[in-house]
Coordinates of C-alpha atoms and ligand atoms in Angstrom, one line a residue:
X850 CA 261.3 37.8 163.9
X851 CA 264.3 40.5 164.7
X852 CA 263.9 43.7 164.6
X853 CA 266.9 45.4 163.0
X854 CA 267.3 48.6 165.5
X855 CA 266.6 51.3 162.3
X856 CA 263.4 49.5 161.6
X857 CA 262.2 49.6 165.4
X858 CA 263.1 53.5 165.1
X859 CA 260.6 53.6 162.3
X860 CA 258.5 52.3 164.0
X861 CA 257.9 54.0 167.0
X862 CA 258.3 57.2 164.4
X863 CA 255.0 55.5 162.7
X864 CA 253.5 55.3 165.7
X865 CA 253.9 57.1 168.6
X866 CA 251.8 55.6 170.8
X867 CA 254.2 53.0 171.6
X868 CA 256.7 55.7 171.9
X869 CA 254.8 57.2 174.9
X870 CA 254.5 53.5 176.7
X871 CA 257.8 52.9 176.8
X872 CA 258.7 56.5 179.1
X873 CA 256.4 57.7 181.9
X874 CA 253.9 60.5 180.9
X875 CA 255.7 64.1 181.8
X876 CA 255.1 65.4 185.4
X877 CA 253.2 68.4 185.2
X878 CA 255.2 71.4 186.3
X879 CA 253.6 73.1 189.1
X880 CA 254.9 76.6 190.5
X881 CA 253.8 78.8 193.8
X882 CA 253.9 82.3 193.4
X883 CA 253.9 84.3 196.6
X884 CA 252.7 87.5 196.5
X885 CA 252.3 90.5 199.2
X886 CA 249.5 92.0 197.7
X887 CA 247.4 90.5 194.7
X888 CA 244.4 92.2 192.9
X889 CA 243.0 89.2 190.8
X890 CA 240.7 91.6 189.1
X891 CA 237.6 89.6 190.2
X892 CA 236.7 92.3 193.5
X893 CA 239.4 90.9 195.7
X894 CA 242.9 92.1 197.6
X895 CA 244.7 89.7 198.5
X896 CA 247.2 90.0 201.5
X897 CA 249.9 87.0 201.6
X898 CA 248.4 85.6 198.4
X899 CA 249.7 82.2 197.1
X900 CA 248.9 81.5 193.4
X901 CA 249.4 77.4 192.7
X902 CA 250.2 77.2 188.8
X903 CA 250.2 73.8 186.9
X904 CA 251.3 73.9 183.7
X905 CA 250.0 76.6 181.7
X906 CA 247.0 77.3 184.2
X907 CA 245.8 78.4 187.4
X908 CA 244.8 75.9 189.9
X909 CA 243.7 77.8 193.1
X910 CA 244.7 80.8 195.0
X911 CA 244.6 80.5 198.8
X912 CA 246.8 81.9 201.6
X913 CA 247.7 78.9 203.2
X914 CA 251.5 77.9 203.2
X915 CA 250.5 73.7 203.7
X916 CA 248.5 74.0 200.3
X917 CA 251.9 73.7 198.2
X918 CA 252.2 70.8 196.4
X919 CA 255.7 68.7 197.7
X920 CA 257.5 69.2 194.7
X921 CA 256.6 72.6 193.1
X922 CA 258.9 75.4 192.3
X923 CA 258.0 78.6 194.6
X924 CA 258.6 81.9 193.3
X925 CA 259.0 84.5 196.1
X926 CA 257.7 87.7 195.2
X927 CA 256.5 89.0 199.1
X928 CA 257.6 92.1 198.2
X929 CA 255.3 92.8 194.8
X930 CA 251.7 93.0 194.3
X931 CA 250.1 91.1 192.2
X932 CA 247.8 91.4 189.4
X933 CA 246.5 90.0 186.2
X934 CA 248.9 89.7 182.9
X935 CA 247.3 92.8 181.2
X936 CA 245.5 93.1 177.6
X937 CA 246.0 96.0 175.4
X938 CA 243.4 95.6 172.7
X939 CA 244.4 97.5 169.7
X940 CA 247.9 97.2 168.8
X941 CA 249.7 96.9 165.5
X942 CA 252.9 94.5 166.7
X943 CA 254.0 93.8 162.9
X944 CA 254.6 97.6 162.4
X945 CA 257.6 97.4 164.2
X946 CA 260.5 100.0 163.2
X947 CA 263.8 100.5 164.9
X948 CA 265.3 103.7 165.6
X949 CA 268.9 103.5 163.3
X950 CA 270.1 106.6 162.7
X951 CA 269.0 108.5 160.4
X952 CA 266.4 106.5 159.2
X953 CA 262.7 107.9 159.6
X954 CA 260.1 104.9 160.6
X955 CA 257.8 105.8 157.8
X956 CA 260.5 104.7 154.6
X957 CA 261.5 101.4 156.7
X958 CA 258.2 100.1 156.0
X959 CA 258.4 100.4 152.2
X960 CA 261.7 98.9 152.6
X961 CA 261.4 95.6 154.6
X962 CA 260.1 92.8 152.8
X963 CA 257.7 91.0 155.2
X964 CA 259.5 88.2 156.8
X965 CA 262.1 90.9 157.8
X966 CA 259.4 93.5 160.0
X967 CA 258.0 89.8 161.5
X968 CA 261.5 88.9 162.6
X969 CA 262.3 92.9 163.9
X970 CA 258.5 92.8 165.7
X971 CA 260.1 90.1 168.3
X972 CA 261.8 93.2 170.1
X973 CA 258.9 95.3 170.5
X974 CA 256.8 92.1 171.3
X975 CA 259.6 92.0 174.0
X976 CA 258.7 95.4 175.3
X977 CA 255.1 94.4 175.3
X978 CA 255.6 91.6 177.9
X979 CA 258.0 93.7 179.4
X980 CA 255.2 96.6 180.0
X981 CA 253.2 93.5 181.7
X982 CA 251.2 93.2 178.7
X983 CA 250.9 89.6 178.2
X984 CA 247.8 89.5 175.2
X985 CA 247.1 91.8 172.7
X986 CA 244.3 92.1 170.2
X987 CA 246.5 93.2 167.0
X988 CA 243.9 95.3 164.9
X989 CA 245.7 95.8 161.1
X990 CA 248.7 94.1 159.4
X991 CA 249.8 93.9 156.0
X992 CA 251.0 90.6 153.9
X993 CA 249.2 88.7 156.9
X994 CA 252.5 89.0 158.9
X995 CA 250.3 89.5 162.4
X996 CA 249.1 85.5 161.6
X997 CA 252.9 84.7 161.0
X998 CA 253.7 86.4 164.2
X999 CA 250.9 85.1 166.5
X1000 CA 251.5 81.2 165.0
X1001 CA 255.3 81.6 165.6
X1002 CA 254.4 83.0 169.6
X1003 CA 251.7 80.1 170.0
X1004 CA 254.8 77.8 168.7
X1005 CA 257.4 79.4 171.0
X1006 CA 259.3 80.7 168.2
X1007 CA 259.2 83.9 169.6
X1008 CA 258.9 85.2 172.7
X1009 CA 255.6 87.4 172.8
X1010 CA 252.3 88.3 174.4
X1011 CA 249.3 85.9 173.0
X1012 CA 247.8 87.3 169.6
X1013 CA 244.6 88.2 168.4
X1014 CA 244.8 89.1 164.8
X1015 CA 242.7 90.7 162.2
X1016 CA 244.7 90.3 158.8
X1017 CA 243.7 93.0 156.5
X1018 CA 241.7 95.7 157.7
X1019 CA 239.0 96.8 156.3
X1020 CA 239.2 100.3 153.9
X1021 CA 237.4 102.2 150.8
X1022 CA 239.2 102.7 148.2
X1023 CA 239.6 106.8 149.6
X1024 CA 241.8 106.0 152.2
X1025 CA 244.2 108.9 152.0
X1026 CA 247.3 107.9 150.1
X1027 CA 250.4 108.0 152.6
X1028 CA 253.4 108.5 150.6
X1029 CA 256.0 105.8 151.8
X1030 CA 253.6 103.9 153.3
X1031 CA 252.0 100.5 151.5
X1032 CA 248.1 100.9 151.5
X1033 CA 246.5 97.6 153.0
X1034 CA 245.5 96.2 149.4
X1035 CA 244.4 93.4 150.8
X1036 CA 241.7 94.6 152.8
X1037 CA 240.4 97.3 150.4
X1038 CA 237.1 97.0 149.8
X1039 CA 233.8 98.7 148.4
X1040 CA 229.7 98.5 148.4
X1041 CA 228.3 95.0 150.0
X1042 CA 229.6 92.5 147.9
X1043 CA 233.4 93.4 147.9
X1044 CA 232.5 93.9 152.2
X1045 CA 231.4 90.1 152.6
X1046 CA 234.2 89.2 150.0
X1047 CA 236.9 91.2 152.3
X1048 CA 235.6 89.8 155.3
X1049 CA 234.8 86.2 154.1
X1050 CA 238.8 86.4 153.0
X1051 CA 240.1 87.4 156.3
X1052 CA 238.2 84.6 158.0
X1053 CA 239.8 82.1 155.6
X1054 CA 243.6 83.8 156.8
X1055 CA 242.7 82.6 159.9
X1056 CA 241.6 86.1 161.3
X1057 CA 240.3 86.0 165.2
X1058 CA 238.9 89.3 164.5
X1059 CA 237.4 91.9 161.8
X1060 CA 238.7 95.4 161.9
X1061 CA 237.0 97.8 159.8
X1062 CA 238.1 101.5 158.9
X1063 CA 234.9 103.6 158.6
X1064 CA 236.6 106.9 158.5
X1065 CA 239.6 109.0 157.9
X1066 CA 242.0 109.5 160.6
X1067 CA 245.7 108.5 161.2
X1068 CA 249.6 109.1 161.9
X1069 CA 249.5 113.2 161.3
X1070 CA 246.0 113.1 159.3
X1071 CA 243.3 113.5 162.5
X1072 CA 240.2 114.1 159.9
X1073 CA 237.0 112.6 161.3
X1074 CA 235.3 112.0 158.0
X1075 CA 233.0 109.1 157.5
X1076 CA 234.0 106.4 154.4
X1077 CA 231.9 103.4 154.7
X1078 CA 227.9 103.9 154.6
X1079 CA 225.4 102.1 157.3
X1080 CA 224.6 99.7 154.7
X1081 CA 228.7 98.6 154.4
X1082 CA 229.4 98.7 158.3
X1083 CA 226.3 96.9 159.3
X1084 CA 227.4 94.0 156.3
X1085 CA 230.5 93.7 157.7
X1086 CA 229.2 93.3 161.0
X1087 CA 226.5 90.6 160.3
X1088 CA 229.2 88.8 158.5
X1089 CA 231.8 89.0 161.4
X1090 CA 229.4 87.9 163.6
X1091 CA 228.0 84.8 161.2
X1092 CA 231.5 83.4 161.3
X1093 CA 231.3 83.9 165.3
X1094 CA 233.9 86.6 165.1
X1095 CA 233.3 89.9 166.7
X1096 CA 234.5 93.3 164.8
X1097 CA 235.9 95.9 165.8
X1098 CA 235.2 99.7 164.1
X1099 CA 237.6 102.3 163.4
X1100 CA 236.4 106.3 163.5
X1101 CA 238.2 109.1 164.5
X1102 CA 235.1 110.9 164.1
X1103 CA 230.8 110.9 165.5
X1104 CA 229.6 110.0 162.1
X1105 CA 231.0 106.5 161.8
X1106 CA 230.6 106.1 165.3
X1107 CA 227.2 106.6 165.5
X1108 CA 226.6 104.1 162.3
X1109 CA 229.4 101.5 163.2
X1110 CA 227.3 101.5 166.9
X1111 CA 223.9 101.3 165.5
X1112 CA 224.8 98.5 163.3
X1113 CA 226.3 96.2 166.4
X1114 CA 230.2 96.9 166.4
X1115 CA 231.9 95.1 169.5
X1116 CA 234.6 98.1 170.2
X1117 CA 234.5 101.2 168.9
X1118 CA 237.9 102.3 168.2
X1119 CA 239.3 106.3 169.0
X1120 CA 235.6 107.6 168.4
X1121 CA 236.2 111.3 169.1
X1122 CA 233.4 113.6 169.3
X1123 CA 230.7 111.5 169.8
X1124 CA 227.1 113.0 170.4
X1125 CA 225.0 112.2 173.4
X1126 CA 222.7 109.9 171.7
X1127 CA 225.6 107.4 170.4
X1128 CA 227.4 107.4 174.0
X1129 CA 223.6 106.4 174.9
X1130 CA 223.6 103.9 173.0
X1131 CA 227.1 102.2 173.6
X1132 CA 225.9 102.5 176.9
X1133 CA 222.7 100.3 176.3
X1134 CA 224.1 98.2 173.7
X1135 CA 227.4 97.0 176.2
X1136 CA 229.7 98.2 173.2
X1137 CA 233.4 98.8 174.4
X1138 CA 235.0 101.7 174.0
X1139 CA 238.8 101.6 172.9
X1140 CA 239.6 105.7 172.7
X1141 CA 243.1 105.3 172.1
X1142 CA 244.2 108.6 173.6
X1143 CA 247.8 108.0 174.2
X1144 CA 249.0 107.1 170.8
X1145 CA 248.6 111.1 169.6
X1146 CA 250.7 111.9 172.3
X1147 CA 253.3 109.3 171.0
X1148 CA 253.0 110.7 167.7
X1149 CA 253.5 114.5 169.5
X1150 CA 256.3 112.9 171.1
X1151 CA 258.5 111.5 168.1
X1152 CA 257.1 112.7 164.6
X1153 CA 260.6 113.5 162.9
X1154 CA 261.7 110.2 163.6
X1155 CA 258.7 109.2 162.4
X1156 CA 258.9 111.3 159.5
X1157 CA 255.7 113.0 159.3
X1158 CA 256.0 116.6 158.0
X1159 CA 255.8 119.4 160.7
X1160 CA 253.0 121.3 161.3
X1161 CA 250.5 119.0 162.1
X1162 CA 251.0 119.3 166.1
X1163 CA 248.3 121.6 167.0
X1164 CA 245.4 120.1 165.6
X1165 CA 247.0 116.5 166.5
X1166 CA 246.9 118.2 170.0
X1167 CA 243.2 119.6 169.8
X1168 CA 242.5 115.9 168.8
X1169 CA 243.9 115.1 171.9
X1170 CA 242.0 117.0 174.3
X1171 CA 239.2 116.4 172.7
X1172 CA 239.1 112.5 172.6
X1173 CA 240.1 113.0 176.7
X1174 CA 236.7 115.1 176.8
X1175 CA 234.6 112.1 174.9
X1176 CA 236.1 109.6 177.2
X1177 CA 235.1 111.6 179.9
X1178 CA 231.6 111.6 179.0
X1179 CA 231.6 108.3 177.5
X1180 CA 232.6 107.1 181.0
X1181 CA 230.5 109.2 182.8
X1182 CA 227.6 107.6 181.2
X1183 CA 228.1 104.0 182.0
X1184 CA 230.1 102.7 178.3
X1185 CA 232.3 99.9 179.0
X1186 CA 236.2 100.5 178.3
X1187 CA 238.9 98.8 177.0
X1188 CA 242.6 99.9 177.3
X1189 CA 244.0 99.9 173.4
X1190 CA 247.6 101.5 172.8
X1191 CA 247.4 101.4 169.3
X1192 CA 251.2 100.9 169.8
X1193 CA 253.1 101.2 166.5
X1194 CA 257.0 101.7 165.5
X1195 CA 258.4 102.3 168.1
X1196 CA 256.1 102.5 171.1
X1197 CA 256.3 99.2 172.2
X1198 CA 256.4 98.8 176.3
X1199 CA 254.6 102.1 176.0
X1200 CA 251.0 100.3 176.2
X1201 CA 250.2 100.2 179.3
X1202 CA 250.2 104.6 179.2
X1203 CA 246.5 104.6 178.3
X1204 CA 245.7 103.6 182.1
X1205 CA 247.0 107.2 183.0
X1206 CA 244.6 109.0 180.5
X1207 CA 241.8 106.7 181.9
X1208 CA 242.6 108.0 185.2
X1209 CA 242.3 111.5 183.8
X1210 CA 239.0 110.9 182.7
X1211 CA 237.5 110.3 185.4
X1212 CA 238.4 106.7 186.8
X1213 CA 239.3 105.2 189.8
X1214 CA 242.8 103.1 189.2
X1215 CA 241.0 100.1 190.1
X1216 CA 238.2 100.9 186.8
X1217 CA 241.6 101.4 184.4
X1218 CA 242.9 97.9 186.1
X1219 CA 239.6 96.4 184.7
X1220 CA 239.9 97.9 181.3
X1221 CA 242.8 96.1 180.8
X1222 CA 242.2 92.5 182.4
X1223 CA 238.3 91.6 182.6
X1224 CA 237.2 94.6 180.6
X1225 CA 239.8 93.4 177.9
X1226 CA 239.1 89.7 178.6
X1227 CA 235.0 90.3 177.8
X1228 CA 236.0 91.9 174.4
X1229 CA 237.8 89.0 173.2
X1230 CA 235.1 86.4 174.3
X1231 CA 237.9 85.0 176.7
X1232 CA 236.0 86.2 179.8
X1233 CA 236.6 82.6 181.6
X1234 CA 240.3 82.3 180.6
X1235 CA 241.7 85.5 180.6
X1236 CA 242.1 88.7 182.7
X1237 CA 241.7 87.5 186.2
X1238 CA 243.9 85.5 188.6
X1239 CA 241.1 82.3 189.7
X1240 CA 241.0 78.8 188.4
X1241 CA 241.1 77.8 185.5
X1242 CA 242.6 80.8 184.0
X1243 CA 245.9 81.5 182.2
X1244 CA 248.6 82.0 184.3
X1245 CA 249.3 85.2 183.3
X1246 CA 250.7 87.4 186.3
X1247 CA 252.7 90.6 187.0
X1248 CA 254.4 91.6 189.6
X1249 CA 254.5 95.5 190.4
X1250 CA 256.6 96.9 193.4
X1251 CA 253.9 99.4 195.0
X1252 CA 250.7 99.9 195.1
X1253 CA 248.5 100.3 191.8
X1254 CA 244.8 100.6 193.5
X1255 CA 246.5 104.2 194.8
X1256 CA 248.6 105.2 192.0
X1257 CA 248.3 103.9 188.2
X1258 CA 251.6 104.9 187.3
X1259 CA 252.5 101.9 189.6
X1260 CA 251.3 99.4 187.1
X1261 CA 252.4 101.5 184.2
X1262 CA 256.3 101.9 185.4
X1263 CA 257.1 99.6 188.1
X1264 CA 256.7 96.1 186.1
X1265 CA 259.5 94.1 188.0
X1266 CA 258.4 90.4 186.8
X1267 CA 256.1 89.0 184.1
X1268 CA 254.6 85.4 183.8
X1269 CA 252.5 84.1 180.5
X1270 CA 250.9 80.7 180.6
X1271 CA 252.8 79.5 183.2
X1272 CA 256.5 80.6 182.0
X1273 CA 258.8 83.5 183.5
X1274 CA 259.3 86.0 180.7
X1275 CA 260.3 89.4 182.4
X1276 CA 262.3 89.1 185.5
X1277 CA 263.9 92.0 186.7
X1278 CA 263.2 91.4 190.4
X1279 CA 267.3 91.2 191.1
X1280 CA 267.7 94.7 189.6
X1281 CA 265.9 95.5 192.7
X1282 CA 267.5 96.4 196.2
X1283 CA 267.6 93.0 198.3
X1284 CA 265.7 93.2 201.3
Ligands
ZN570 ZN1 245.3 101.2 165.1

């Protein structure tokens, strides 16, 4: 029988398999990354590191020149040291504004229908990677656009650090009204039922992660006041945890803290204030703490293009030192960290900032390193793929010219070269002087 030439397309359309036996299976792109220094976040320096990458993944790191496979590409980067791709934990990459003139952040929210903020968000995903940020746990989206946005990164649509993503947080019904602003309606929720409803709905988006907002506290507004009882948090929780997802708890202030601890949160974001007796128990419990500290200062930094009204920079400031005090303690006491921008408009590439306030408050550059690679990595249950440069793991690396285990602003300004899963993504290694 012949085979017209359309009908044999169809077939190998049909099926594949016979597709793939008639070309030779793809040869597996390996890479060597050299680096001078390399701190793969697992207790070791590295002098004269090489990093063998195949594919997406980390094969071995060893200083031997001979271990280089024949044919894989090397990447020369003697002059850098090397360490993890890092993980900001609490980010919110779909509420991405621009800065056109004249147009406050706060009124280009209303304005862009969804698919317009997902396609603007590629920029400050951009800035992200560029910050050597290369996974982010995104913690409150509206319209689902942060599931849009991590599927169209996981696709290679756009060009972005891997995504985490909660869908809707989260919220009573009391949330303060922002004018300008849409209120998360999808993730409004009140009492037990309507708890297990909102969480049980964010699973079914395709949420990696609950976020839940158990007090007041946000932009301009820095009141601590608790809106969701024990009974609601710990619901939430349970439920999160039933699906096997973990949660993670909003409160500016110690009374949401102290109940969204008690009843088993994962990460405890901002918590300011916090009494001895719930830094105890975060302590004993293992629960992360995400303080946050730096995204006041960006608010400080650029609230009339923001839009917020003025005079809200003193207690905004207050807030400030205050949350650098409960860190203090909080790390003074044994709690586990984890670095969380809570980048927003415009403050992508800015993420990475936190590390300096960490430093502040009382850690060695190495502790703010872990925060944000196996610290990070723990939180989102990716302890054995993420965070660390061994076997097995992604292949996400950066390349900073300096060193960081002396100075953090080394990790948080000199970024010269970004890898994620096994592809270049930030190269600015030429902008450099030659050597
Ligand atoms: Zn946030």
């Amino acid at each position: 029988m012949k085979i017209s030439r359309s009908l044999f397309s169809l077939i190998l359309l049909l099926f594949p398999a016979l597709a793939a036996a008639q070309s030779p299976a793809p040869a597996k792109s390996l890479k060597a990354v050299k680096f001078g220094k390399l701190w793969d976040a697992r207790g070791k320096l590295w002098t004269n590191a090489i990093v063998l990458i195949e594919d997406d993944k980390i094969k071995s790191v060893t200083t031997n020149p001979s271990d280089i496979p024949p044919h894989a590409q090397i990447i020369d980067l003697s002059r850098y040291t090397g360490i993890p791709g890092l993980i900001d934990v609490h980010t919110h990459m779909t509420i991405y504004t621009d800065e056109t003139p004249g147009q406050p952040m706060l009124p280009q929210l209303t304005k862009n229908p969804p698919a317009v903020e997902v396609f603007l968000a590629r920029k400050g995903a951009l800035r992200t990677l560029e910050a050597g940020v290369t996974t982010v746990r995104d913690l409150g989206a509206d319209q689902y656009e942060d599931i849009a946005m991590r599927d169209l990164i996981n696709h290679g649509e756009i060009i972005g650090p891997r995504m985490f993503v909660c869908g809707y947080g989260l919220t009573v019904t009391s949330t303060p009204y922002k004018p300008g602003l849409n209120p998360p309606a999808g993730g409004i929720a009140d009492g037990v039922p309507e708890v297990l409803r909102a969480v049980r709905q964010q699973v079914a988006a395709g949420a990696d992660v609950i976020k839940l907002y158990a007090s007041t506290g946000t932009d301009d507004d820095v009141t601590q006041f608790q809106t969701y009882s024990y009974d609601e948090i710990k619901a939430a929780v349970d439920a999160a945890h039933q699906f096997g997802k973990k949660i993670a708890i909003h409160s500016y202030g110690p009374d949401g803290a102290r109940d969204a601890v008690r009843a088993g949160t994962d990460s405890l974001e901002h918590a300011t204030d916090m009494d001895d007796a719930t830094i105890q128990e975060m302590a004993r419990r293992g629960t992360f703490y995400v303080p946050t500290i730096d995204h006041n200062r960006y608010y400080l930094d650029n609230w009339q293009k923001i839009g917020y009204a003025d005079g809200f920079q003193e207690k905004t400031k207050a807030f400030i030192e205050r949350n650098l005090e409960t860190a203090r303690k909080a790390h003074k006491a044994g709690v586990k960290f984890a670095m969380g921008s809570d980048a927003i408009y415009t403050m992508f590439g800015e993420n990475t900032r936190e590390l300096a306030w960490f430093v502040k408050a009382g850690m060695t550059p190495e502790q703010a390193l872990r925060t944000a690679t196996t610290n990070a990595a723990e939180l989102l249950g990716h302890a054995t793929d993420l965070g660390a440069v061994a076997p097995g793991y992604f292949a996400d690396l950066v390349a900073v010219e300096g060193d960081p285990l002396s100075n953090i602003d080394i990790a948080i300004k000199n970024v010269r070269w970004v890898m994620k899963s096994g592809q270049v993504v930030v190269d600015k290694t030429s902008a450099s002087p030659a050597r």
